[in-house]
XYZ file of C-alpha atoms in Angstrom:
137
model
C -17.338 -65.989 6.807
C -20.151 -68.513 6.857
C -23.806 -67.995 5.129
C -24.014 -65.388 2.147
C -22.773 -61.762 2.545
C -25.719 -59.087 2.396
C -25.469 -55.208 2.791
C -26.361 -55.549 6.126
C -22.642 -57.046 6.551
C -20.791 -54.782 4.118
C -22.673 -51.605 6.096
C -20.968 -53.349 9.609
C -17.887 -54.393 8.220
C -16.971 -51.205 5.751
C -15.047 -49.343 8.381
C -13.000 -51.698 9.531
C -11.831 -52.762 6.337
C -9.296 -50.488 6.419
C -9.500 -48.603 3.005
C -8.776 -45.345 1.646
C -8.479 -42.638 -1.074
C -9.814 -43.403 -3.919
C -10.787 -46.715 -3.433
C -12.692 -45.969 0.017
C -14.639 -43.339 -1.866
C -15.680 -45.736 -4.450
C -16.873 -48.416 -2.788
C -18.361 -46.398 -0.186
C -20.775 -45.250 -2.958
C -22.075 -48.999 -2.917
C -24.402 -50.749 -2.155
C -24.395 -54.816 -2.000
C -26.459 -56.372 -4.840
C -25.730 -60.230 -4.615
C -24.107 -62.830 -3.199
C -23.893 -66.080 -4.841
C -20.908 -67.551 -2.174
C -18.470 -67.428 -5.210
C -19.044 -63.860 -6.591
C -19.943 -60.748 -4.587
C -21.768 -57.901 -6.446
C -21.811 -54.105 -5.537
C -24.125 -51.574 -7.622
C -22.294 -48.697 -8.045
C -23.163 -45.267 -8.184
C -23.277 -44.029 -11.957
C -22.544 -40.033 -10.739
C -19.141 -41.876 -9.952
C -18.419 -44.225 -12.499
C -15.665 -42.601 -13.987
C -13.859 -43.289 -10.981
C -14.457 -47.207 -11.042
C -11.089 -48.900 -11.816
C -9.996 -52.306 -11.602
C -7.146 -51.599 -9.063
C -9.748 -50.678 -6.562
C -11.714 -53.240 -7.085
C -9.023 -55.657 -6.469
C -7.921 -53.535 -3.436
C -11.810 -53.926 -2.219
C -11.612 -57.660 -2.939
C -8.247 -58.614 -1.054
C -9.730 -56.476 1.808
C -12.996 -58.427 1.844
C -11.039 -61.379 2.182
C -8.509 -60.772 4.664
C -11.953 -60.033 6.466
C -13.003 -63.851 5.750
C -15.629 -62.438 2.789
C -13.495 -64.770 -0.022
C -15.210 -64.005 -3.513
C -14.715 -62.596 -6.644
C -15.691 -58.788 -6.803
C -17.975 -57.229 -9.471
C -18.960 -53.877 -9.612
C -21.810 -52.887 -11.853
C -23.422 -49.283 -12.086
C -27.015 -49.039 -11.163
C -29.643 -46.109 -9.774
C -29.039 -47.042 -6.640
C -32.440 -48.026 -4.377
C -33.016 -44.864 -2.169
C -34.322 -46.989 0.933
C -30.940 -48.577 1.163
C -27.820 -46.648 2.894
C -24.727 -46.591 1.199
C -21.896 -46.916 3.767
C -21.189 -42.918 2.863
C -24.529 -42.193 3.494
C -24.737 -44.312 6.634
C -21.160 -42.429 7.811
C -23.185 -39.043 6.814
C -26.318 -40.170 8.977
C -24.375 -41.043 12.037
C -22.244 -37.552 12.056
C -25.212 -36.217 11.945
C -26.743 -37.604 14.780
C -23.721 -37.244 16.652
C -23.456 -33.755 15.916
C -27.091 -33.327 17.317
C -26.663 -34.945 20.138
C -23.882 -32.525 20.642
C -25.745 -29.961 20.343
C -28.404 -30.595 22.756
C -25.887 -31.688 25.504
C -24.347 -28.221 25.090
C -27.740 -26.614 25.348
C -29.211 -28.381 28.464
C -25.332 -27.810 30.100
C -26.169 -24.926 33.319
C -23.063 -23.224 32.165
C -23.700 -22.964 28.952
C -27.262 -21.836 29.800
C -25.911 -19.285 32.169
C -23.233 -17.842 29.360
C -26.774 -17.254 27.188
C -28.482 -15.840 30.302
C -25.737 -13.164 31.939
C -23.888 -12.133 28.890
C -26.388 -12.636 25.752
C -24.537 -15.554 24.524
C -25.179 -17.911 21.535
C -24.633 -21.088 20.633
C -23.077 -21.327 16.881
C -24.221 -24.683 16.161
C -22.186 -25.330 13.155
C -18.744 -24.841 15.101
C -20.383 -27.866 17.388
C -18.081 -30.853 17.210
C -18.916 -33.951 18.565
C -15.901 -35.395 20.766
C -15.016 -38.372 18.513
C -15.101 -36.011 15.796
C -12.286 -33.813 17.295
C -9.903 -36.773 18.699
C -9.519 -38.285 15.209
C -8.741 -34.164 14.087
C-alpha cells in the first residue's frame, strides 16, 4: 500500500480482511491512531481490554499485510473519540440502515398495504430482515 494508512482505510478494508472470533471482535473495537509507515497504531477499547492478546494482534498484523498494509502492530487502550466509527459500530450503522430501508420498502409494497387494509394486518418490524441479512443466515 502506498501513502500512510488512516482509519478511513482500516474502516474500508476491515471486512475483507478476513478475520474472526476473538480476534475480529477485538480489533473491530478499534479505531486507527497513527501511522508512521513502519508502525501502525490502533486505540483500543478499555471495556475490552481484557480480551487484548498478543496472538490477535499478530493475527491482525499478518492480515494487514497480506492486504499490502506491512507494519508493525500496536495496540494501546484509549477512550475512544466518539465522532469516529469503530468498524463494529460502522457494521452496526449500516444494519441499521439496511434494516430501515427494509422496512419502508415493505410498507410502500400494494400488497403489503392491502394485507393491513382487508384483514387488519401489521407489520412486526423487528422480524424485518433485510435480504443480505438472510442469504448470509
Amino acid at each position: 500500500m502506498a501513502g500512510l494508512f488512516g482509519h478511513a482505510d482500516w474502516l474500508a478494508c476491515f471486512e475483507s480482511l478476513g478475520l474472526g472470533g476473538l480476534t475480529r471482535n477485538l480489533v473491530a473495537n478499534c479505531v486507527v491512531e497513527h501511522d508512521d509507515g513502519q508502525v501502525l497504531r490502533l486505540r483500543l477499547d478499555p471495556a475490552l481490554s481484557a480480551m487484548r492478546a498478543d496472538i490477535h494482534i499478530e493475527r491482525t498484523q499478518q492480515a494487514l499485510a497480506e492486504h499490502g498494509v506491512v507494519r508493525r502492530l500496536v495496540v494501546e487502550e484509549g477512550v475512544l473519540p466518539e465522532q469516529i466509527e469503530t468498524p463494529r459500530l460502522q457494521a452496526e450503522r449500516l444494519a441499521a440502515e439496511r434494516h430501515a430501508e427494509a422496512v419502508a420498502a415493505l410498507r410502500r409494497d400494494p400488497n403489503v398495504q392491502k394485507l393491513e387494509q382487508a384483514f387488519g394486518a401489521r407489520l412486526i418490524e423487528s422480524t424485518v430482515k433485510p435480504a443480505e441479512a438472510r442469504a448470509g443466515s
